[in-house]
Amino acid sequence: MASFTDDFNRADNTDLGAGWVQVSGFWAIVSNQLSPGSDGGTIILRAAGAMDSSDHSAQVTIAATTPASHGVWCRGNSNISNGYLWRNDGSSWDLFSVVSGTFTVIGSYAAAAAPGDVAKLQAVGSTIKGFVNGVQRVSVTDTSVAAGTSVGLRSTSSAAIRFDDFAAADVTAGVTLGAAAEADGAQTLAGSKTGPLGTPVESDAAQALIGAKAATLLTAAAAETAQGLTASTSQSLAAASSSETAQPLAGAKTATLGVAVETSTARPLTKAGGHGIDSIIAGTPHSVWAVGRAHTPAWTAGTPRT
C-alpha cells in the first residue's frame, strides 16, 4: 500500500521539492503553507509518486479560501486530464468526473468552504465519495474513470487561497480478517452495567421494614360465617383480697317503714277521786300506773309495777 503526505513546514520557496510535479502554473511554499500563486487561471499540482492501486483517497486542509474553484484530485492520470475532482467554488462542494478534460458534475453539497475545512475524495471501485471535515457529504456510483493512480490538487491561481497538510493513501476494500492471535483481558467498566442475575448462592436474613408497605391482596380462598352466641357462662368469684371501709352518706336517706308488730289503745284519763274511783290503769299491758284520789299529801306516781 502506497501513501504520501506533506505538511509544507519548510522555508518559503518556489521549489516544492522532489515529492511534487507542477503540471501547470507556478506553486510555492509561503509561511509553511502551499500557495497557488496569484497569476490567475487554473493550475494543477500532482504528487510525484503514484498510488499502488486505483482504489485510494486524497485529502487536503483548506487553510485560506476565497470564492474561486479549488480542491483535491484522485484516480487521475499523469497530467490529470482524467480522474475525479472534489472542489469548492465559494457556494458548494461539487464532485466531478473528468474524462479527456471534460468535467461532469456527478454530485453536490451546498456549502461554502471555510478556513480549516478538510476536503477528502475517495474512489473505491465504482463508489466515489466526497467528505468535508470527516463527514460524508456525497456518495455516488460512477464508472466514468475505472483506473488511475495519480493524486493532487487543482486550484484557481489566487493569493487568497492556501493549502496545508496534504495526505493520500491506498484503500484496501473487502479484506478478510484472520483469527485473533491473542485476546486481552476484560477492562473495568466505568459507570454502570446491567445484565440478568444468576441464582443466588446464599440469602441474608430479612430486614425490618421501616414505615409502611402495601401490596394488592389476593382473592380469599374461603370464608367463615360468624356464629351466634347462645346461653351464658359463669365463673366462681374468688375471695376478695381486700375490703373497703364504708363511706358515710352525704345528705338524707329515707326508707319505707314496716308494719307495727303491736299497738296500744290510748285510755282516757279521768279526774282522780271522783265517783268512788280509787285508781286508773294507763299504759300497755306490760306496765300499770295507779293514780288515787286526791289527798293530803298529794298522790305520787311511782315506778311502774309489773
mmCIF file of C-alpha atoms in Angstrom:
data_model
loop_
_atom_site.group_PDB
_atom_site.id
_atom_site.type_symbol
_atom_site.label_atom_id
_atom_site.label_comp_id
_atom_site.label_asym_id
_atom_site.label_seq_id
_atom_site.Cartn_x
_atom_site.Cartn_y
_atom_site.Cartn_z
ATOM 1 C CA MET A 1 0.000 0.000 0.000
ATOM 2 C CA ALA A 2 1.379 3.377 -1.031
ATOM 3 C CA SER A 3 0.917 6.639 0.886
ATOM 4 C CA PHE A 4 2.165 10.204 0.606
ATOM 5 C CA THR A 5 1.990 13.207 2.983
ATOM 6 C CA ASP A 6 3.327 16.773 3.094
ATOM 7 C CA ASP A 7 2.804 19.413 5.797
ATOM 8 C CA PHE A 8 4.762 22.112 3.863
ATOM 9 C CA ASN A 9 6.620 23.114 7.016
ATOM 10 C CA ARG A 10 9.791 24.408 5.379
ATOM 11 C CA ALA A 11 11.310 27.630 4.136
ATOM 12 C CA ASP A 12 9.483 29.762 1.575
ATOM 13 C CA ASN A 13 10.407 28.521 -1.895
ATOM 14 C CA THR A 14 9.016 28.116 -5.385
ATOM 15 C CA ASP A 15 10.661 24.694 -5.469
ATOM 16 C CA LEU A 16 8.223 22.363 -3.695
ATOM 17 C CA GLY A 17 10.724 19.500 -3.523
ATOM 18 C CA ALA A 18 11.061 16.080 -5.090
ATOM 19 C CA GLY A 19 7.627 14.960 -3.868
ATOM 20 C CA TRP A 20 5.725 17.164 -6.317
ATOM 21 C CA VAL A 21 5.282 17.750 -10.074
ATOM 22 C CA GLN A 22 3.881 21.151 -11.092
ATOM 23 C CA VAL A 23 1.674 20.092 -14.008
ATOM 24 C CA SER A 24 0.647 23.691 -14.744
ATOM 25 C CA GLY A 25 1.151 27.133 -13.236
ATOM 26 C CA PHE A 26 3.532 28.220 -10.507
ATOM 27 C CA TRP A 27 3.135 26.917 -6.967
ATOM 28 C CA ALA A 28 5.137 27.983 -3.913
ATOM 29 C CA ILE A 29 5.599 27.389 -0.201
ATOM 30 C CA VAL A 30 4.688 30.523 1.766
ATOM 31 C CA SER A 31 4.692 30.687 5.589
ATOM 32 C CA ASN A 32 4.669 26.868 5.903
ATOM 33 C CA GLN A 33 1.654 26.544 3.603
ATOM 34 C CA LEU A 34 1.119 25.794 -0.092
ATOM 35 C CA SER A 35 0.191 28.776 -2.290
ATOM 36 C CA PRO A 36 -1.231 28.513 -5.842
ATOM 37 C CA GLY A 37 0.353 31.865 -6.697
ATOM 38 C CA SER A 38 -1.535 34.877 -7.972
ATOM 39 C CA ASP A 39 -1.232 34.713 -11.758
ATOM 40 C CA GLY A 40 -4.886 33.864 -12.345
ATOM 41 C CA GLY A 41 -6.264 30.946 -14.331
ATOM 42 C CA THR A 42 -6.451 27.325 -13.232
ATOM 43 C CA ILE A 43 -3.303 25.424 -12.237
ATOM 44 C CA ILE A 44 -2.625 21.763 -11.376
ATOM 45 C CA LEU A 45 -0.230 20.017 -8.974
ATOM 46 C CA ARG A 46 0.451 16.269 -8.836
ATOM 47 C CA ALA A 47 2.246 14.086 -6.295
ATOM 48 C CA ALA A 48 5.383 12.658 -7.913
ATOM 49 C CA GLY A 49 4.750 9.164 -6.631
ATOM 50 C CA ALA A 50 1.748 7.116 -7.737
ATOM 51 C CA MET A 51 -0.602 5.087 -5.565
ATOM 52 C CA ASP A 52 -0.351 1.311 -5.854
ATOM 53 C CA SER A 53 -3.943 0.847 -6.986
ATOM 54 C CA SER A 54 -6.880 2.766 -8.404
ATOM 55 C CA ASP A 55 -8.667 2.410 -5.050
ATOM 56 C CA HIS A 56 -7.314 5.241 -2.926
ATOM 57 C CA SER A 57 -8.096 8.586 -1.287
ATOM 58 C CA ALA A 58 -6.571 12.067 -1.161
ATOM 59 C CA GLN A 59 -7.225 14.945 1.223
ATOM 60 C CA VAL A 60 -6.008 18.485 1.969
ATOM 61 C CA THR A 61 -6.738 21.227 4.514
ATOM 62 C CA ILE A 62 -8.129 24.488 3.105
ATOM 63 C CA ALA A 63 -6.034 26.923 5.210
ATOM 64 C CA ALA A 64 -7.423 30.055 3.485
ATOM 65 C CA THR A 65 -10.212 30.367 0.956
ATOM 66 C CA THR A 66 -11.977 32.700 -1.466
ATOM 67 C CA PRO A 67 -14.969 32.256 -3.837
ATOM 68 C CA ALA A 68 -12.925 30.541 -6.569
ATOM 69 C CA SER A 69 -12.504 26.934 -7.709
ATOM 70 C CA HIS A 70 -10.040 24.895 -5.593
ATOM 71 C CA GLY A 71 -9.949 21.280 -4.435
ATOM 72 C CA VAL A 72 -8.403 17.798 -4.471
ATOM 73 C CA TRP A 73 -7.911 15.075 -7.168
ATOM 74 C CA CYS A 74 -7.733 11.272 -7.089
ATOM 75 C CA ARG A 75 -7.653 8.377 -9.605
ATOM 76 C CA GLY A 76 -6.003 10.705 -12.112
ATOM 77 C CA ASN A 77 -3.596 10.093 -14.993
ATOM 78 C CA SER A 78 -0.146 11.692 -15.212
ATOM 79 C CA ASN A 79 -1.410 15.094 -16.435
ATOM 80 C CA ILE A 80 -4.740 14.719 -14.620
ATOM 81 C CA SER A 81 -6.881 15.061 -17.720
ATOM 82 C CA ASN A 82 -8.800 12.043 -16.371
ATOM 83 C CA GLY A 83 -9.898 11.359 -12.806
ATOM 84 C CA TYR A 84 -12.235 12.642 -10.090
ATOM 85 C CA LEU A 85 -12.237 16.144 -8.544
ATOM 86 C CA TRP A 86 -13.827 17.322 -5.246
ATOM 87 C CA ARG A 87 -13.754 21.129 -5.189
ATOM 88 C CA ASN A 88 -15.452 24.228 -3.762
ATOM 89 C CA ASP A 89 -16.261 27.408 -5.687
ATOM 90 C CA GLY A 90 -17.478 29.575 -2.782
ATOM 91 C CA SER A 91 -21.062 28.287 -2.773
ATOM 92 C CA SER A 92 -20.973 24.472 -2.944
ATOM 93 C CA TRP A 93 -18.818 21.355 -2.926
ATOM 94 C CA ASP A 94 -19.081 19.638 -6.304
ATOM 95 C CA LEU A 95 -17.918 16.166 -7.290
ATOM 96 C CA PHE A 96 -16.733 15.900 -10.932
ATOM 97 C CA SER A 97 -15.818 13.015 -13.166
ATOM 98 C CA VAL A 98 -13.160 14.140 -15.664
ATOM 99 C CA VAL A 99 -12.721 12.275 -18.937
ATOM 100 C CA SER A 100 -10.277 13.654 -21.518
ATOM 101 C CA GLY A 101 -10.511 17.091 -19.922
ATOM 102 C CA THR A 102 -14.324 17.143 -19.890
ATOM 103 C CA PHE A 103 -15.776 17.899 -16.437
ATOM 104 C CA THR A 104 -19.173 16.426 -15.461
ATOM 105 C CA VAL A 105 -20.851 17.122 -12.088
ATOM 106 C CA ILE A 106 -21.978 13.813 -10.527
ATOM 107 C CA GLY A 107 -22.783 15.069 -7.008
ATOM 108 C CA SER A 108 -23.059 18.278 -4.937
ATOM 109 C CA TYR A 109 -23.249 19.512 -1.350
ATOM 110 C CA ALA A 110 -24.391 23.134 -0.882
ATOM 111 C CA ALA A 111 -21.943 24.863 1.476
ATOM 112 C CA ALA A 112 -19.136 27.403 1.077
ATOM 113 C CA ALA A 113 -15.639 26.350 2.088
ATOM 114 C CA ALA A 114 -14.346 27.772 5.381
ATOM 115 C CA PRO A 115 -10.756 28.181 6.610
ATOM 116 C CA GLY A 116 -9.705 24.939 8.282
ATOM 117 C CA ASP A 117 -12.036 22.686 6.276
ATOM 118 C CA VAL A 118 -10.549 19.302 5.375
ATOM 119 C CA ALA A 119 -11.594 18.186 1.877
ATOM 120 C CA LYS A 120 -11.293 14.427 1.172
ATOM 121 C CA LEU A 121 -12.027 12.445 -2.015
ATOM 122 C CA GLN A 122 -12.169 8.639 -2.108
ATOM 123 C CA ALA A 123 -12.583 6.228 -5.042
ATOM 124 C CA VAL A 124 -13.102 2.503 -4.390
ATOM 125 C CA GLY A 125 -14.389 0.553 -7.376
ATOM 126 C CA SER A 126 -17.369 2.449 -8.768
ATOM 127 C CA THR A 127 -18.177 4.124 -5.425
ATOM 128 C CA ILE A 128 -16.935 7.705 -5.305
ATOM 129 C CA LYS A 129 -17.301 9.708 -2.060
ATOM 130 C CA GLY A 130 -16.685 13.307 -1.019
ATOM 131 C CA PHE A 131 -16.090 14.285 2.637
ATOM 132 C CA VAL A 132 -15.825 17.609 4.489
ATOM 133 C CA ASN A 133 -14.216 17.520 7.923
ATOM 134 C CA GLY A 134 -14.608 13.746 8.063
ATOM 135 C CA VAL A 135 -18.347 13.822 7.298
ATOM 136 C CA GLN A 136 -19.502 12.129 4.092
ATOM 137 C CA ARG A 137 -21.397 14.689 2.026
ATOM 138 C CA VAL A 138 -21.652 12.940 -1.352
ATOM 139 C CA SER A 139 -21.571 9.267 -2.376
ATOM 140 C CA VAL A 140 -22.264 8.198 -5.961
ATOM 141 C CA THR A 141 -21.819 5.181 -8.196
ATOM 142 C CA ASP A 142 -19.857 6.128 -11.312
ATOM 143 C CA THR A 143 -17.839 4.116 -13.840
ATOM 144 C CA SER A 144 -16.560 7.011 -15.967
ATOM 145 C CA VAL A 145 -12.972 6.605 -14.713
ATOM 146 C CA ALA A 146 -12.140 2.998 -13.930
ATOM 147 C CA ALA A 147 -8.369 3.349 -13.420
ATOM 148 C CA GLY A 148 -5.788 5.927 -12.410
ATOM 149 C CA THR A 149 -3.095 6.184 -9.713
ATOM 150 C CA SER A 150 -2.254 9.911 -9.574
ATOM 151 C CA VAL A 151 -3.388 12.267 -6.783
ATOM 152 C CA GLY A 152 -3.006 16.022 -6.424
ATOM 153 C CA LEU A 153 -4.598 19.488 -6.305
ATOM 154 C CA ARG A 154 -6.368 21.800 -8.762
ATOM 155 C CA SER A 155 -6.930 25.483 -7.982
ATOM 156 C CA THR A 156 -7.501 28.955 -9.295
ATOM 157 C CA SER A 157 -4.203 30.870 -9.037
ATOM 158 C CA SER A 158 -5.086 33.314 -6.244
ATOM 159 C CA ALA A 159 -3.014 34.731 -3.361
ATOM 160 C CA ALA A 160 -6.141 34.448 -1.151
ATOM 161 C CA ILE A 161 -6.009 30.632 -1.302
ATOM 162 C CA ARG A 162 -3.747 28.475 0.880
ATOM 163 C CA PHE A 163 -3.446 24.683 1.342
ATOM 164 C CA ASP A 164 -1.890 22.648 4.141
ATOM 165 C CA ASP A 165 -1.359 19.036 5.281
ATOM 166 C CA PHE A 166 -1.848 17.001 2.111
ATOM 167 C CA ALA A 167 -2.252 13.198 2.507
ATOM 168 C CA ALA A 168 -3.019 10.303 0.136
ATOM 169 C CA ALA A 169 -3.115 6.522 0.579
ATOM 170 C CA ASP A 170 -4.408 3.327 -0.978
ATOM 171 C CA VAL A 171 -7.694 1.906 0.291
ATOM 172 C CA THR A 172 -7.967 -1.865 0.526
ATOM 173 C CA ALA A 173 -11.585 -2.960 0.378
ATOM 174 C CA GLY A 174 -13.066 -6.255 1.418
ATOM 175 C CA VAL A 175 -10.143 -7.542 3.461
ATOM 176 C CA THR A 176 -10.958 -10.717 5.397
ATOM 177 C CA LEU A 177 -9.716 -10.545 8.941
ATOM 178 C CA GLY A 178 -7.819 -13.563 10.266
ATOM 179 C CA ALA A 179 -8.310 -15.198 13.623
ATOM 180 C CA ALA A 180 -7.060 -13.147 16.546
ATOM 181 C CA ALA A 181 -3.606 -14.230 17.715
ATOM 182 C CA GLU A 182 -4.321 -13.215 21.280
ATOM 183 C CA ALA A 183 -7.030 -11.774 23.456
ATOM 184 C CA ASP A 184 -6.851 -9.053 26.059
ATOM 185 C CA GLY A 185 -8.420 -9.327 29.455
ATOM 186 C CA ALA A 186 -11.673 -7.557 30.153
ATOM 187 C CA GLN A 187 -11.269 -3.961 31.258
ATOM 188 C CA THR A 188 -13.078 -2.393 34.172
ATOM 189 C CA LEU A 189 -16.253 -0.669 33.078
ATOM 190 C CA ALA A 190 -16.814 2.934 34.070
ATOM 191 C CA GLY A 191 -20.340 3.806 35.116
ATOM 192 C CA SER A 192 -22.960 1.094 35.402
ATOM 193 C CA LYS A 193 -23.783 -2.133 33.564
ATOM 194 C CA THR A 194 -26.905 -4.261 33.793
ATOM 195 C CA GLY A 195 -27.499 -7.904 32.970
ATOM 196 C CA PRO A 196 -29.563 -10.951 34.027
ATOM 197 C CA LEU A 197 -28.926 -12.051 37.605
ATOM 198 C CA GLY A 198 -27.933 -15.637 38.309
ATOM 199 C CA THR A 199 -29.373 -17.852 41.046
ATOM 200 C CA PRO A 200 -28.220 -16.554 44.453
ATOM 201 C CA VAL A 201 -25.797 -18.831 46.302
ATOM 202 C CA GLU A 202 -26.861 -17.536 49.690
ATOM 203 C CA SER A 203 -29.501 -15.320 51.220
ATOM 204 C CA ASP A 204 -29.497 -12.796 54.007
ATOM 205 C CA ALA A 205 -31.944 -12.607 56.885
ATOM 206 C CA ALA A 206 -34.966 -10.446 56.328
ATOM 207 C CA GLN A 207 -34.517 -6.887 57.459
ATOM 208 C CA ALA A 208 -37.083 -4.956 59.450
ATOM 209 C CA LEU A 209 -39.276 -2.702 57.342
ATOM 210 C CA ILE A 210 -39.255 0.992 58.138
ATOM 211 C CA GLY A 211 -42.532 2.741 57.556
ATOM 212 C CA ALA A 212 -45.459 1.096 55.829
ATOM 213 C CA LYS A 213 -45.623 -1.274 52.910
ATOM 214 C CA ALA A 214 -48.708 -2.032 50.881
ATOM 215 C CA ALA A 215 -49.486 -4.736 48.356
ATOM 216 C CA THR A 216 -52.534 -5.998 46.497
ATOM 217 C CA LEU A 217 -54.299 -8.753 48.450
ATOM 218 C CA LEU A 218 -55.128 -11.998 46.692
ATOM 219 C CA THR A 219 -58.738 -13.205 46.414
ATOM 220 C CA ALA A 220 -59.808 -15.095 49.578
ATOM 221 C CA ALA A 221 -59.860 -18.862 49.077
ATOM 222 C CA ALA A 222 -62.556 -19.467 51.737
ATOM 223 C CA ALA A 223 -64.873 -17.514 54.035
ATOM 224 C CA GLU A 224 -66.116 -18.294 57.559
ATOM 225 C CA THR A 225 -69.699 -17.461 58.688
ATOM 226 C CA ALA A 226 -69.974 -15.689 62.028
ATOM 227 C CA GLN A 227 -71.659 -17.945 64.679
ATOM 228 C CA GLY A 228 -74.222 -16.577 67.128
ATOM 229 C CA LEU A 229 -73.533 -16.898 70.910
ATOM 230 C CA THR A 230 -76.045 -18.961 72.962
ATOM 231 C CA ALA A 231 -76.715 -19.483 76.727
ATOM 232 C CA SER A 232 -74.372 -17.952 79.247
ATOM 233 C CA THR A 233 -71.241 -18.792 81.042
ATOM 234 C CA SER A 234 -70.486 -18.287 84.721
ATOM 235 C CA GLN A 235 -67.461 -18.322 86.896
ATOM 236 C CA SER A 236 -66.969 -18.507 90.654
ATOM 237 C CA LEU A 237 -65.625 -15.396 92.214
ATOM 238 C CA ALA A 238 -62.517 -15.745 94.261
ATOM 239 C CA ALA A 239 -62.314 -14.405 97.813
ATOM 240 C CA ALA A 240 -61.761 -10.696 97.981
ATOM 241 C CA SER A 241 -58.141 -9.889 98.590
ATOM 242 C CA SER A 242 -59.022 -6.606 100.302
ATOM 243 C CA SER A 243 -62.027 -4.666 101.591
ATOM 244 C CA GLU A 244 -63.000 -1.059 101.508
ATOM 245 C CA THR A 245 -64.349 0.877 104.570
ATOM 246 C CA ALA A 246 -67.906 2.074 104.093
ATOM 247 C CA GLN A 247 -68.098 5.747 103.432
ATOM 248 C CA PRO A 248 -70.705 7.982 105.134
ATOM 249 C CA LEU A 249 -73.598 9.046 103.003
ATOM 250 C CA ALA A 250 -73.999 12.710 102.480
ATOM 251 C CA GLY A 251 -77.500 14.172 102.826
ATOM 252 C CA ALA A 252 -80.577 12.244 103.935
ATOM 253 C CA LYS A 253 -81.736 8.694 103.426
ATOM 254 C CA THR A 254 -85.322 7.519 103.582
ATOM 255 C CA ALA A 255 -86.977 4.149 103.620
ATOM 256 C CA THR A 256 -90.446 2.734 103.869
ATOM 257 C CA LEU A 257 -91.337 1.639 107.478
ATOM 258 C CA GLY A 258 -92.625 -1.826 108.013
ATOM 259 C CA VAL A 259 -95.969 -2.728 109.674
ATOM 260 C CA ALA A 260 -96.011 -2.337 113.548
ATOM 261 C CA VAL A 261 -95.937 -5.613 115.391
ATOM 262 C CA GLU A 262 -98.348 -4.353 118.095
ATOM 263 C CA THR A 263 -100.444 -1.335 119.058
ATOM 264 C CA SER A 264 -101.633 0.190 122.273
ATOM 265 C CA THR A 265 -105.007 1.828 122.776
ATOM 266 C CA ALA A 266 -104.932 5.168 124.481
ATOM 267 C CA ARG A 267 -107.038 5.246 127.626
ATOM 268 C CA PRO A 268 -108.686 8.452 128.681
ATOM 269 C CA LEU A 269 -107.618 9.818 131.996
ATOM 270 C CA THR A 270 -110.427 10.784 134.471
ATOM 271 C CA LYS A 271 -110.241 13.119 137.382
ATOM 272 C CA ALA A 272 -108.853 11.318 140.339
ATOM 273 C CA GLY A 273 -111.005 10.773 143.353
ATOM 274 C CA GLY A 274 -114.404 11.078 141.809
ATOM 275 C CA HIS A 275 -117.222 8.688 141.843
ATOM 276 C CA GLY A 276 -115.507 6.147 144.004
ATOM 277 C CA ILE A 277 -112.662 5.505 141.598
ATOM 278 C CA ASP A 278 -109.575 4.793 143.519
ATOM 279 C CA SER A 279 -107.231 4.072 140.626
ATOM 280 C CA ILE A 280 -106.816 4.318 136.872
ATOM 281 C CA ILE A 281 -104.656 1.988 134.895
ATOM 282 C CA ALA A 282 -102.872 3.544 131.896
ATOM 283 C CA GLY A 283 -100.234 2.171 129.628
ATOM 284 C CA THR A 284 -99.571 -1.051 127.841
ATOM 285 C CA PRO A 285 -100.276 -4.460 129.071
ATOM 286 C CA HIS A 286 -96.703 -4.643 130.166
ATOM 287 C CA SER A 287 -96.924 -1.832 132.746
ATOM 288 C CA VAL A 288 -99.563 -0.302 135.112
ATOM 289 C CA TRP A 289 -99.711 3.154 136.514
ATOM 290 C CA ALA A 290 -102.039 3.808 139.538
ATOM 291 C CA VAL A 291 -103.500 7.144 140.395
ATOM 292 C CA GLY A 292 -105.531 7.552 143.622
ATOM 293 C CA ARG A 293 -107.885 10.316 144.705
ATOM 294 C CA ALA A 294 -106.502 13.467 145.945
ATOM 295 C CA HIS A 295 -105.436 13.646 149.463
ATOM 296 C CA THR A 296 -103.008 15.412 151.529
ATOM 297 C CA PRO A 297 -100.222 14.995 150.931
ATOM 298 C CA ALA A 298 -100.688 14.645 147.210
ATOM 299 C CA TRP A 299 -100.542 11.372 145.435
ATOM 300 C CA THR A 300 -97.317 10.459 143.891
ATOM 301 C CA ALA A 301 -96.691 8.417 140.919
ATOM 302 C CA GLY A 302 -94.070 5.817 141.487
ATOM 303 C CA THR A 303 -92.315 3.484 139.173
ATOM 304 C CA PRO A 304 -94.376 1.187 137.146
ATOM 305 C CA ARG A 305 -95.340 -2.133 138.613
ATOM 306 C CA THR A 306 -95.266 -5.171 136.556
#
